[in-house]
XYZ file of C-alpha atoms in Angstrom:
710
model
C -15.921 9.702 48.039
C -14.738 6.412 46.551
C -14.713 7.935 43.058
C -12.784 10.945 44.336
C -10.250 8.703 46.061
C -9.812 6.632 42.896
C -9.325 9.809 40.859
C -6.733 11.066 43.343
C -4.900 7.741 43.145
C -4.805 7.967 39.357
C -3.469 11.528 39.548
C -0.771 10.512 42.031
C 0.180 7.459 39.976
C 0.399 9.546 36.802
C 2.497 12.157 38.585
C 4.690 9.407 40.014
C 5.293 7.855 36.619
C 6.074 11.280 35.182
C 8.657 11.901 37.946
C 10.549 8.633 37.412
C 12.615 9.808 34.439
C 13.679 13.176 35.938
C 14.638 11.467 39.206
C 16.594 8.800 37.336
C 18.460 11.498 35.383
C 19.390 13.283 38.622
C 20.613 9.985 40.065
C 22.856 9.473 37.013
C 24.382 12.910 37.544
C 24.795 12.095 41.254
C 26.707 8.911 40.457
C 29.235 11.010 38.546
C 29.937 13.549 41.325
C 29.028 11.874 44.643
C 31.199 9.059 46.079
C 29.192 5.857 46.635
C 30.064 2.683 48.562
C 31.079 -0.481 46.736
C 27.804 -2.228 47.704
C 25.734 0.344 45.760
C 28.237 0.053 42.917
C 27.548 -3.696 42.720
C 23.800 -3.014 42.599
C 24.340 -0.495 39.798
C 26.420 -2.922 37.719
C 23.850 -5.713 38.048
C 21.028 -3.271 37.206
C 22.995 -2.128 34.144
C 23.355 -5.715 32.898
C 19.673 -6.396 33.594
C 18.531 -3.305 31.669
C 20.792 -4.164 28.727
C 19.378 -7.702 28.575
C 15.815 -6.326 28.699
C 16.559 -3.902 25.832
C 18.027 -6.755 23.775
C 14.958 -8.942 24.345
C 12.575 -6.143 23.339
C 14.622 -5.576 20.175
C 14.523 -9.250 19.226
C 10.768 -9.552 19.859
C 9.774 -6.420 17.888
C 7.872 -7.189 14.673
C 8.995 -3.902 13.091
C 11.407 -1.135 14.108
C 8.601 1.260 15.102
C 7.415 -1.238 17.740
C 10.424 -0.038 19.776
C 10.258 3.617 18.778
C 11.684 4.742 22.147
C 14.924 2.835 21.508
C 17.112 5.899 20.696
C 16.157 7.546 23.993
C 16.555 4.278 25.919
C 19.980 3.854 24.332
C 20.967 7.342 25.461
C 20.032 6.765 29.107
C 21.542 3.258 29.164
C 24.801 4.724 27.870
C 24.674 7.502 30.496
C 24.084 4.907 33.230
C 27.083 2.895 32.132
C 29.329 5.983 31.926
C 28.142 7.168 35.358
C 28.998 3.761 36.821
C 32.416 3.957 35.100
C 33.091 7.325 36.740
C 31.951 6.047 40.158
C 33.988 2.825 39.848
C 37.072 4.776 38.704
C 36.859 6.875 41.853
C 36.612 3.770 44.060
C 39.423 1.937 42.228
C 41.849 4.832 42.475
C 40.978 5.692 46.098
C 40.700 2.232 47.671
C 42.351 -0.052 45.105
C 45.479 -0.514 47.282
C 43.419 -2.300 49.945
C 42.865 -5.391 47.788
C 40.898 -6.953 44.912
C 37.532 -6.460 46.670
C 37.943 -2.718 47.085
C 35.622 -1.856 44.126
C 32.932 -4.402 44.945
C 32.309 -8.058 44.285
C 31.175 -7.629 40.677
C 34.434 -6.030 39.516
C 36.373 -8.582 41.588
C 34.488 -11.459 39.909
C 35.082 -10.077 36.409
C 38.763 -9.443 37.234
C 39.517 -12.877 38.695
C 36.962 -15.445 37.548
C 36.495 -14.377 33.918
C 40.198 -13.774 33.147
C 41.788 -16.028 35.760
C 43.485 -13.194 37.622
C 45.968 -12.633 34.797
C 45.821 -9.017 33.696
C 47.616 -9.787 30.403
C 44.804 -12.178 29.461
C 42.305 -9.523 30.532
C 43.886 -6.928 28.273
C 43.630 -9.254 25.269
C 40.032 -10.251 26.073
C 39.051 -6.600 26.486
C 40.786 -5.711 23.215
C 38.917 -8.441 21.315
C 35.574 -7.322 22.774
C 36.384 -3.754 21.766
C 37.160 -4.781 18.176
C 33.929 -6.797 17.950
C 31.842 -3.993 19.425
C 33.442 -0.940 17.860
C 34.671 -2.141 14.463
C 32.096 -4.793 13.567
C 28.728 -4.306 15.271
C 28.701 -0.567 16.029
C 30.173 0.485 12.683
C 27.777 -1.724 10.717
C 24.732 -0.609 12.710
C 25.753 3.023 12.293
C 26.050 2.639 8.531
C 22.657 0.917 8.304
C 21.095 3.676 10.420
C 22.585 6.371 8.196
C 21.383 4.760 4.959
C 17.939 3.965 6.405
C 17.513 7.545 7.602
C 18.468 8.911 4.183
C 16.177 6.563 2.258
C 13.295 7.071 4.685
C 13.476 10.845 4.397
C 13.752 10.646 0.580
C 10.715 8.352 0.389
C 8.598 10.403 2.800
C 6.954 12.712 0.174
C 6.044 9.709 -1.992
C 4.510 7.885 0.948
C 2.480 10.951 1.891
C 1.213 11.282 -1.702
C 0.314 7.572 -1.767
C -1.706 7.991 1.431
C -3.538 11.001 -0.021
C -4.238 9.068 -3.220
C -5.625 6.075 -1.313
C -7.749 8.436 0.773
C -9.161 10.104 -2.355
C -9.852 6.715 -3.925
C -11.756 5.548 -0.864
C -9.237 2.873 0.125
C -8.673 4.569 3.495
C -10.898 6.304 5.979
C -9.771 9.723 7.286
C -8.799 8.134 10.618
C -6.762 5.431 8.871
C -5.064 8.026 6.680
C -4.247 10.124 9.749
C -2.704 7.089 11.461
C -0.726 6.215 8.341
C 0.640 9.767 8.113
C 1.612 9.604 11.782
C 3.390 6.283 11.179
C 5.325 7.782 8.259
C 6.384 10.780 10.357
C 7.305 8.530 13.290
C 9.350 6.285 10.997
C 11.314 9.259 9.672
C 11.906 10.560 13.203
C 12.944 7.093 14.392
C 15.578 6.480 11.726
C 16.855 10.032 12.058
C 17.223 9.515 15.807
C 18.874 6.129 15.311
C 21.414 7.729 12.997
C 22.469 9.972 15.879
C 22.017 7.352 18.604
C 24.501 5.035 16.904
C 27.139 7.656 17.728
C 26.347 7.108 21.443
C 27.433 3.479 21.175
C 30.571 4.349 19.245
C 31.476 7.127 21.681
C 30.832 4.834 24.631
C 33.250 2.236 23.216
C 35.938 4.862 22.756
C 35.278 6.176 26.280
C 35.688 2.622 27.624
C 39.217 2.427 26.183
C 40.147 5.835 27.587
C 38.748 5.029 31.038
C 40.745 1.776 31.080
C 43.957 3.630 30.220
C 43.226 6.277 32.880
C 42.568 3.611 35.523
C 45.787 1.749 34.680
C 48.027 4.840 34.551
C 46.376 6.480 37.552
C 46.562 3.266 39.579
C 50.253 2.765 38.828
C 51.098 6.362 39.756
C 49.009 6.377 42.952
C 50.118 2.896 43.993
C 53.814 3.710 43.699
C 53.778 7.361 44.794
C 51.022 7.514 47.414
C 50.747 3.980 48.783
C 54.427 2.980 48.437
C 53.729 -0.200 46.446
C 56.255 -1.720 44.135
C 55.616 -1.385 40.440
C 54.747 -5.073 40.094
C 52.366 -4.956 43.086
C 50.684 -1.807 41.792
C 50.341 -3.349 38.311
C 48.933 -6.618 39.682
C 46.384 -4.785 41.867
C 45.263 -1.833 39.793
C 45.410 -3.366 36.300
C 43.210 -6.301 37.344
C 40.726 -3.887 38.954
C 40.793 -1.629 35.867
C 40.228 -4.577 33.523
C 37.425 -5.953 35.706
C 35.787 -2.527 35.684
C 36.172 -2.281 31.876
C 34.734 -5.757 31.302
C 31.772 -5.034 33.598
C 30.959 -2.020 31.409
C 31.829 -3.681 28.100
C 29.407 -6.626 28.445
C 26.225 -4.465 28.633
C 27.707 -2.167 25.965
C 28.016 -5.198 23.675
C 24.416 -6.210 24.436
C 23.140 -2.728 23.548
C 25.185 -2.711 20.330
C 23.604 -6.024 19.313
C 20.145 -4.606 20.165
C 20.794 -1.499 18.043
C 21.995 -3.602 15.112
C 18.957 -5.912 15.408
C 16.538 -2.955 15.396
C 17.972 -1.062 12.421
C 18.345 -4.215 10.290
C 14.770 -5.384 10.929
C 12.277 -5.728 8.075
C 8.612 -5.211 8.953
C 6.881 -8.566 9.405
C 3.921 -9.991 11.356
C 6.468 -12.231 13.131
C 9.152 -11.334 15.626
C 12.801 -11.776 14.639
C 12.998 -15.366 15.870
C 9.786 -16.347 14.111
C 10.820 -14.578 10.900
C 14.228 -16.262 10.732
C 12.796 -19.665 11.688
C 10.030 -19.487 9.090
C 12.443 -18.510 6.330
C 14.837 -21.366 7.125
C 11.972 -23.891 7.370
C 12.410 -25.348 3.875
C 13.739 -28.714 2.736
C 15.334 -26.955 -0.256
C 17.616 -25.176 2.229
C 18.765 -28.189 4.246
C 19.006 -30.865 1.520
C 22.046 -29.232 -0.205
C 23.585 -28.581 3.229
C 23.306 -32.274 4.125
C 24.752 -33.298 0.748
C 27.748 -30.942 0.942
C 28.521 -31.914 4.550
C 28.244 -35.595 3.620
C 30.818 -35.153 0.843
C 33.073 -33.159 3.191
C 32.793 -35.879 5.848
C 34.215 -38.476 3.438
C 37.392 -36.481 2.796
C 40.381 -38.176 4.501
C 41.746 -36.377 7.527
C 38.471 -34.648 8.452
C 36.769 -35.180 11.848
C 34.363 -37.710 10.389
C 32.236 -38.221 13.487
C 31.435 -34.526 13.976
C 30.840 -33.776 10.285
C 28.719 -36.870 9.665
C 26.701 -36.086 12.811
C 26.007 -32.605 11.422
C 25.104 -34.264 8.092
C 22.558 -36.460 9.859
C 21.024 -33.456 11.633
C 20.727 -31.484 8.369
C 19.272 -34.520 6.585
C 16.730 -35.035 9.358
C 15.664 -31.377 9.118
C 15.299 -31.676 5.329
C 13.171 -34.818 5.719
C 10.947 -33.214 8.368
C 10.439 -30.075 6.259
C 9.919 -31.807 2.897
C 6.172 -30.973 2.811
C 6.440 -27.427 4.138
C 5.876 -24.443 1.838
C 8.468 -21.664 1.765
C 7.300 -18.341 3.101
C 5.818 -16.126 0.387
C 5.006 -18.823 -2.175
C 1.264 -18.296 -1.961
C -0.039 -15.252 -3.798
C -3.441 -14.120 -2.597
C -4.020 -10.429 -3.153
C -7.536 -10.374 -1.797
C -8.200 -12.885 0.928
C -6.317 -14.074 3.980
C -6.632 -17.518 5.451
C -9.484 -17.655 7.946
C -8.565 -17.795 11.593
C -10.852 -20.754 12.244
C -10.835 -23.425 9.543
C -14.326 -24.919 9.257
C -14.948 -28.616 9.544
C -14.869 -30.540 6.222
C -18.593 -31.259 6.368
C -19.646 -27.665 7.051
C -20.723 -25.207 4.344
C -20.332 -21.463 4.830
C -22.168 -18.574 3.208
C -18.913 -17.407 1.665
C -18.924 -20.568 -0.462
C -22.247 -19.732 -2.116
C -22.072 -15.942 -2.358
C -19.489 -13.344 -3.249
C -20.016 -9.825 -1.955
C -17.403 -8.257 -4.237
C -18.993 -5.951 -6.820
C -15.956 -6.142 -9.107
C -13.934 -9.279 -9.674
C -10.882 -10.181 -11.728
C -10.118 -13.887 -12.000
C -6.743 -14.982 -13.352
C -5.445 -18.265 -14.697
C -2.386 -19.563 -12.892
C -0.152 -18.378 -15.737
C -1.081 -14.737 -14.983
C -0.520 -14.871 -11.222
C 2.897 -13.268 -11.745
C 1.110 -10.025 -12.697
C -0.089 -9.655 -9.088
C 2.939 -11.159 -7.334
C 4.323 -8.568 -4.916
C 7.791 -10.093 -5.206
C 7.749 -9.096 -8.891
C 6.362 -5.635 -8.296
C 2.675 -6.566 -8.815
C 2.377 -4.390 -11.977
C -1.308 -5.165 -12.459
C -2.281 -4.168 -8.906
C -0.702 -0.726 -9.278
C -2.601 -0.159 -12.521
C -5.892 -1.303 -10.981
C -5.473 1.243 -8.189
C -4.806 3.966 -10.758
C -7.864 2.919 -12.781
C -10.138 3.055 -9.742
C -8.799 6.464 -8.754
C -9.236 7.919 -12.237
C -12.704 6.454 -12.818
C -13.843 7.569 -9.374
C -12.938 11.128 -10.304
C -14.615 10.886 -13.700
C -17.830 9.162 -12.564
C -18.283 11.104 -9.344
C -18.476 8.183 -6.885
C -15.955 5.794 -5.397
C -15.532 2.732 -7.584
C -15.549 -0.342 -5.314
C -12.512 -2.519 -4.734
C -11.585 -5.065 -7.365
C -11.292 -8.552 -5.936
C -8.383 -10.243 -7.687
C -7.917 -13.976 -7.266
C -6.728 -17.009 -9.165
C -9.119 -19.476 -10.786
C -7.762 -22.902 -11.633
C -10.767 -23.623 -13.864
C -9.558 -20.997 -16.346
C -6.952 -21.623 -19.007
C -3.418 -20.738 -17.802
C -3.295 -17.384 -19.634
C -6.999 -16.520 -19.433
C -8.629 -13.864 -17.289
C -12.231 -13.004 -16.535
C -13.861 -9.741 -15.402
C -17.089 -9.912 -13.419
C -19.463 -7.158 -12.328
C -21.922 -8.080 -9.574
C -21.293 -11.741 -10.361
C -21.956 -11.363 -14.106
C -19.121 -12.070 -16.545
C -18.630 -8.833 -18.490
C -15.354 -9.612 -20.230
C -12.773 -12.338 -20.686
C -9.748 -12.902 -22.857
C -6.170 -14.157 -22.758
C -2.827 -12.501 -22.090
C 0.732 -13.825 -22.114
C 2.743 -12.506 -19.137
C 6.157 -12.925 -20.784
C 5.184 -11.270 -24.070
C 4.042 -7.862 -25.355
C 0.921 -6.932 -27.340
C 1.587 -4.995 -30.556
C -1.545 -3.102 -31.674
C -2.132 -2.336 -35.327
C -2.289 1.461 -35.509
C -3.636 1.355 -39.073
C -0.496 2.863 -40.584
C 2.013 0.010 -40.621
C 5.144 -0.007 -42.717
C 5.834 -3.681 -42.107
C 4.322 -6.704 -40.384
C 5.726 -8.381 -37.288
C 5.271 -12.100 -36.829
C 3.644 -13.409 -33.672
C 0.444 -14.742 -32.161
C -2.345 -12.887 -34.006
C -5.313 -11.830 -31.850
C -7.859 -9.059 -31.402
C -7.321 -6.376 -28.783
C -9.840 -7.174 -26.004
C -10.647 -3.519 -25.323
C -11.149 -1.991 -28.776
C -11.208 -4.987 -31.120
C -8.117 -3.850 -33.047
C -5.932 -6.327 -34.864
C -2.943 -7.141 -32.675
C -0.006 -9.522 -32.310
C 1.585 -10.982 -29.187
C 5.353 -10.709 -29.638
C 8.451 -11.511 -27.597
C 10.217 -8.615 -25.833
C 13.109 -8.902 -28.315
C 10.809 -7.736 -31.126
C 9.650 -4.587 -29.307
C 11.928 -2.190 -31.187
C 11.083 -3.797 -34.522
C 7.348 -3.469 -33.840
C 7.623 0.193 -32.851
C 9.607 1.004 -35.974
C 6.951 -0.799 -38.044
C 4.219 1.454 -36.623
C 2.738 -0.809 -33.918
C 1.673 0.449 -30.509
C 3.330 -1.904 -28.005
C 1.906 -2.454 -24.505
C 2.727 -4.893 -21.712
C 0.263 -7.595 -20.548
C -0.596 -5.769 -17.316
C -1.688 -2.745 -19.363
C -3.784 -4.981 -21.638
C -5.717 -6.467 -18.711
C -5.991 -3.118 -16.925
C -7.300 -1.330 -20.043
C -9.907 -4.033 -20.557
C -10.912 -3.718 -16.911
C -11.132 0.068 -17.274
C -13.458 -0.276 -20.244
C -15.693 -2.783 -18.450
C -15.953 -0.641 -15.312
C -16.785 2.490 -17.306
C -19.477 0.633 -19.244
C -20.908 -0.930 -16.073
C -20.926 2.173 -13.869
C -24.696 1.960 -13.370
C -24.391 -1.603 -12.031
C -21.827 -0.468 -9.454
C -23.980 2.351 -8.062
C -26.456 1.494 -5.339
C -28.246 2.934 -2.344
C -25.099 2.883 -0.213
C -23.222 4.987 -2.760
C -26.184 7.350 -2.997
C -26.204 7.740 0.779
C -22.447 8.489 0.808
C -22.939 11.189 -1.816
C -25.830 12.708 0.135
C -23.768 12.684 3.325
C -20.915 14.467 1.560
C -23.315 17.008 0.024
C -24.961 17.609 3.381
C -21.729 19.067 4.760
C -21.733 21.875 2.182
C -25.459 22.185 1.330
C -27.547 20.891 4.243
C -30.746 22.672 3.177
C -30.555 21.210 -0.316
C -30.315 17.664 1.060
C -33.135 18.214 3.549
C -35.300 19.516 0.698
C -34.502 16.494 -1.466
C -34.902 13.468 0.815
C -36.782 11.746 2.357
C -39.349 14.007 0.684
C -40.069 14.479 -2.190
C -37.681 11.662 -3.216
C -36.720 8.578 -1.272
C -33.188 7.201 -1.206
C -34.252 4.422 -3.589
C -35.596 6.943 -6.116
C -32.411 9.007 -5.934
C -30.268 5.920 -6.466
C -32.434 4.816 -9.410
C -32.180 8.237 -11.049
C -28.390 8.243 -10.626
C -28.146 4.765 -12.148
C -30.191 5.899 -15.141
C -27.857 8.852 -15.676
C -24.769 6.660 -15.385
C -26.242 4.102 -17.792
C -26.371 6.821 -20.468
C -22.872 8.081 -19.772
C -23.741 11.074 -17.580
C -21.207 11.376 -14.725
C -22.198 12.386 -11.202
C -19.219 14.675 -10.602
C -21.320 17.781 -10.035
C -23.753 16.073 -7.698
C -24.882 19.357 -6.178
C -26.233 20.549 -9.506
C -27.799 17.143 -10.143
C -29.450 17.255 -6.709
C -30.878 20.701 -7.463
C -32.222 19.332 -10.747
C -33.802 16.440 -8.826
C -35.614 18.856 -6.529
C -36.984 20.825 -9.506
C -37.897 17.678 -11.469
C -39.639 16.055 -8.500
C -41.998 19.032 -8.334
C -43.336 18.084 -11.786
C -43.464 14.272 -11.577
C -42.307 11.393 -9.376
C -42.554 8.869 -12.197
C -39.063 7.370 -12.619
C -38.887 7.796 -16.402
C -40.298 11.323 -16.399
C -38.087 12.224 -13.441
C -34.908 11.267 -15.302
C -35.977 13.151 -18.426
C -36.714 16.267 -16.394
C -33.349 15.979 -14.641
C -31.549 15.633 -17.986
C -33.191 18.752 -19.355
C -31.856 20.744 -16.378
C -28.281 19.413 -16.532
C -27.856 19.621 -20.303
C -24.725 21.744 -19.909
C -23.100 18.971 -17.834
C -23.918 16.423 -20.524
C -22.624 18.569 -23.378
C -19.338 19.391 -21.658
C -18.505 15.677 -21.523
C -18.656 15.632 -25.335
C -16.868 18.759 -26.537
C -14.912 21.662 -25.036
C -16.746 24.888 -24.267
C -15.492 26.804 -27.319
C -16.061 24.029 -29.847
C -19.409 23.434 -31.598
C -21.284 20.215 -30.948
C -21.582 17.867 -33.919
C -25.111 16.417 -34.094
C -27.179 14.051 -36.206
C -30.868 14.980 -36.314
C -33.999 13.286 -37.571
C -36.273 14.461 -40.374
C -39.498 16.159 -39.242
C -41.604 13.358 -40.756
C -39.590 10.690 -38.957
C -39.815 12.648 -35.701
C -43.606 12.753 -36.041
C -43.733 9.023 -36.755
C -41.648 8.236 -33.662
C -43.766 10.502 -31.467
C -46.960 8.759 -32.627
C -45.458 5.342 -31.842
C -44.510 6.433 -28.317
C -47.954 7.920 -27.643
C -49.601 4.720 -28.896
C -47.552 2.588 -26.441
C -46.480 4.975 -23.651
C -45.196 2.303 -21.266
C -43.498 0.048 -23.801
C -39.713 -0.388 -23.694
C -39.579 -0.666 -27.507
C -42.593 1.142 -28.990
C -41.288 1.153 -32.574
C -42.286 -1.453 -35.147
C -39.415 -3.883 -35.947
C -39.195 -2.841 -39.606
C -39.071 0.845 -38.678
C -36.540 0.168 -35.942
C -34.244 -1.677 -38.337
C -34.392 1.152 -40.872
C -33.610 3.722 -38.151
C -30.595 1.742 -36.925
C -29.304 1.259 -40.446
C -29.759 4.927 -41.408
C -28.190 6.286 -38.211
C -25.240 3.876 -38.469
C -24.626 4.943 -42.066
C -24.895 8.639 -41.244
C -22.569 8.373 -38.242
C -19.894 6.241 -39.954
C -17.756 9.236 -41.092
C -17.817 10.731 -37.607
C -16.973 7.412 -35.954
C -14.097 6.762 -38.351
C -12.639 10.217 -37.702
C -13.015 9.748 -33.902
C -15.243 12.834 -33.678
C -17.499 13.113 -30.641
C -21.095 13.772 -31.602
C -24.663 13.374 -30.346
C -27.942 12.254 -31.852
C -30.630 14.863 -31.193
C -34.342 14.149 -31.224
C -37.589 15.305 -29.605
C -38.009 14.854 -25.831
C -40.828 12.323 -26.205
C -38.759 10.011 -28.434
C -35.369 10.410 -26.738
C -35.578 7.572 -24.214
C -36.850 4.775 -26.558
C -34.505 5.913 -29.332
C -31.526 5.813 -26.931
C -32.523 2.289 -25.874
C -32.785 1.254 -29.540
C -29.385 2.668 -30.601
C -27.300 1.793 -27.535
C -26.312 -1.746 -28.679
C -25.124 -0.345 -32.025
C -23.602 2.999 -30.933
C -22.778 2.516 -27.241
C -20.469 5.554 -27.045
C -22.902 7.965 -28.723
C -25.364 9.850 -26.499
C -28.957 10.475 -27.577
C -30.133 13.904 -26.422
C -33.328 15.869 -26.666
C -33.614 19.422 -27.983
C -34.247 20.663 -24.445
C -30.900 19.338 -23.159
C -28.745 21.518 -25.402
C -28.032 24.818 -23.605
C -29.048 28.122 -25.140
C -26.182 29.706 -27.012
C -24.283 26.442 -27.569
C -23.044 26.310 -31.171
C -24.259 23.197 -32.972
C -23.190 21.817 -36.359
C -25.596 19.431 -38.106
C -23.508 16.644 -39.599
C -26.444 14.698 -41.082
C -30.238 14.489 -41.128
C -31.721 10.991 -40.929
C -34.999 10.328 -42.722
C -34.784 13.199 -45.213
C -32.396 14.816 -47.690
C -28.878 15.955 -46.863
C -28.429 18.808 -44.461
C -27.951 22.316 -45.691
C -24.268 22.009 -44.929
C -21.928 20.669 -42.378
C -21.197 24.152 -41.145
C -24.811 25.169 -40.672
C -24.850 26.282 -37.062
C -28.113 26.591 -35.137
C -28.388 29.551 -32.844
C -30.990 27.908 -30.608
C -31.750 24.246 -30.109
C -35.454 24.531 -30.889
C -34.651 25.746 -34.424
C -33.612 22.177 -35.313
C -37.218 21.037 -35.007
C -38.467 23.542 -37.569
C-alpha cells in the first residue's frame, strides 16, 4: 500500500509539473483580455522583475551556453508576461487614471514619482535613454552575435559529426560518449538557431514598449479631456506620469533580459562561470602594472583630480603587487595529465611516480612544447590522432593513446619516443624551421643545419621558412617539424605493433568477432586455445608484419591450426600457411606477380639439417654460415631495395622461422615466407637464387609454389 501511495504521489507530482506551463500560458492570455485589480497588477510586476533577475543570474552562472539551453523558450514566455502586464496596466490606466496617481497600483506609482521625481519630462528622457541602451546597443549586438553564431554553428556541424565518427573509429570514444557528443552538437545547433529567432522577441518587445507608451499618453489625454472633463495640463500631468511609470516598470525587466541574452550568446565554453572566467583572466600583474603606471602619469598632470586618480593608481598598484606571482590562465601546456584533485604531502610517494601505464609515450624538450600548444593550433596533436586512426585500420586493432608530455631533462629541441617504457626513437627538431629532405635528384644545394632524417635516414637540412621556395626548386622535399616528429612516431609504432598488442586487445577483438560469428569464437576459446595463446599468436604475426585486419579469417586459421598442434611456434607456422593470401596481398596487388628471392636446393638442405639438429634453438645456424647467408641475401636484394620494389624471401617451411629471425635486423621490411604460404595460382617472379647460380631469368614465373623447391 505504501509503495502504491508513493507511486501515486509521483504520478500526481509529474502531472502537476506538466500542467504548470499550460496553466501559466492560459493565465498570460487571461491577463490580456480580463480586467484585473491593481493589487494583482502589482504582484505581476514584482513577479516579472523577480523572474528577469533569476534569468540574468542563471545566464551569468552558466559555464557554457548549452547549460541554459531552455533560454530561448524562457525568453519567449518572459516577453509574453511583460506584454500581458502592459496590456492589463494600459486598461487600468485609461479606465481609472483620472482618479489619481495610485489608480494603476503602487508599483507604477512608485516608478512614476520616486524614480523620476514626478516630472513627466524627466521620465520621457529617462525612458528614451533606456530604450536606446536596450534597443540600439544591447539587443542589436546580441542579435548580431546570435545570427553569426547560428550560421557558424550550422556550417561547422558536418565537420563536428565527422570528427566524432573518426574518434569513435579510432577508439577515443565509446559508443555512449559518441552518442552524447552527437546530441550535444545537435542541441548546440538548435540552441543558436533558436537564439537567432529569440533575439527578435527582445527587439520587438522594445518597439512595443514605445508604441504602448505613445498609446497610453495619447489615449489618456483624449479620455481625460473628453470623458472626464480635465484640463489639458491636468490630463497630461496625470496620464503621462502613469504612462511613463508603466513603461519604466516594463522596461527594467526588459533590460535585464536583454543583458541575459547578450551574456549567453557571447559566452565561451569554460569550466568556470562568467564571473570566475573574467576574474581569472584579469588576475595577472602584467595587466595591472601598466594600468597603475599610466594612471600615475595621468595623476601628475596639472588640473586633474589628483586625489581620485592617485587613489585609483594605488589600488591598481596594490593589485599588481598581490598578483605578481600568479600565472596567467592558459600558460601551462599539459596535453595528457590534469592536476590531481588532492595534492599529496611532500613526504609521500605515489605509485604514479614509479610506474607509467601509458603504452606509447612522446616526451618533448621545452623548445618543442609549441607543437602541442592548443593556442597555436597544436599541429602535432592533430597528426598523432591521424596516425593512430590510420595505423589502427592497417594493423586491425586500436592503437593505444600516445601520452605526450614535456621533459626538462631533454635538450630544448629533443624528443623521445617510448613503447612500453622502452626508448624506441629519439632525435631533434626545430619548431621554427623546416626540414628539407634530399630526394636524390638535386639541382642545387641549400645551406642550413645538416642532419639525417630520423625516419628513413636520408640526408636532410633544417632551413628557415624563407628558404622553402628555394629548396623546393632545388629538388628538396620540405616538411614542417610536426610532420617530422609524427612520421618518426608512425614508423616506431608500426615497427612496435607486437609490443602494443596484449590480452586486453585480444579480448576486444574476440568480443567484436563474437557479434558476427559467435560459433567461431566459442569453438576457438577457451578451448582449444586460451586467451594467452591467442594473444601470443597475434603478437607473432604482428612482429613479422602480418596485420590483423581480417581477424575472422585468422581466427578460422587458428581453429584449424590448433587441431594439429598447440605448440606456440608450430601454431604460428600453421596459421601462416592458412592465411598466405592475406600476407601476399600486403606486398603486391592481386594482378601483379610477386617478386621473390629463393635459396639454392643445397643451401635449403643445409638449413633444414641445422634446424633438425637443434629444433628448439633460436639461432640454429653456425655463425660462419649465418654471416654468408646474410651477406648473400643482402647482395641479391640490393637492386630490389634500391628500386623500392616489394619482394619476399621464400624458403622451406622448416627453415622459415629461424631464417626470418636471422634476416630481420638486416632487412626489417622484407618478409620471409615459406612455399606453403604462397597461394595456388599466384604468379611469382624469381629475382635471384641465393647459394647457387643465377636464376633462369627474371621473368621466369612459377605456376605453383612447390615448383620452386625442385
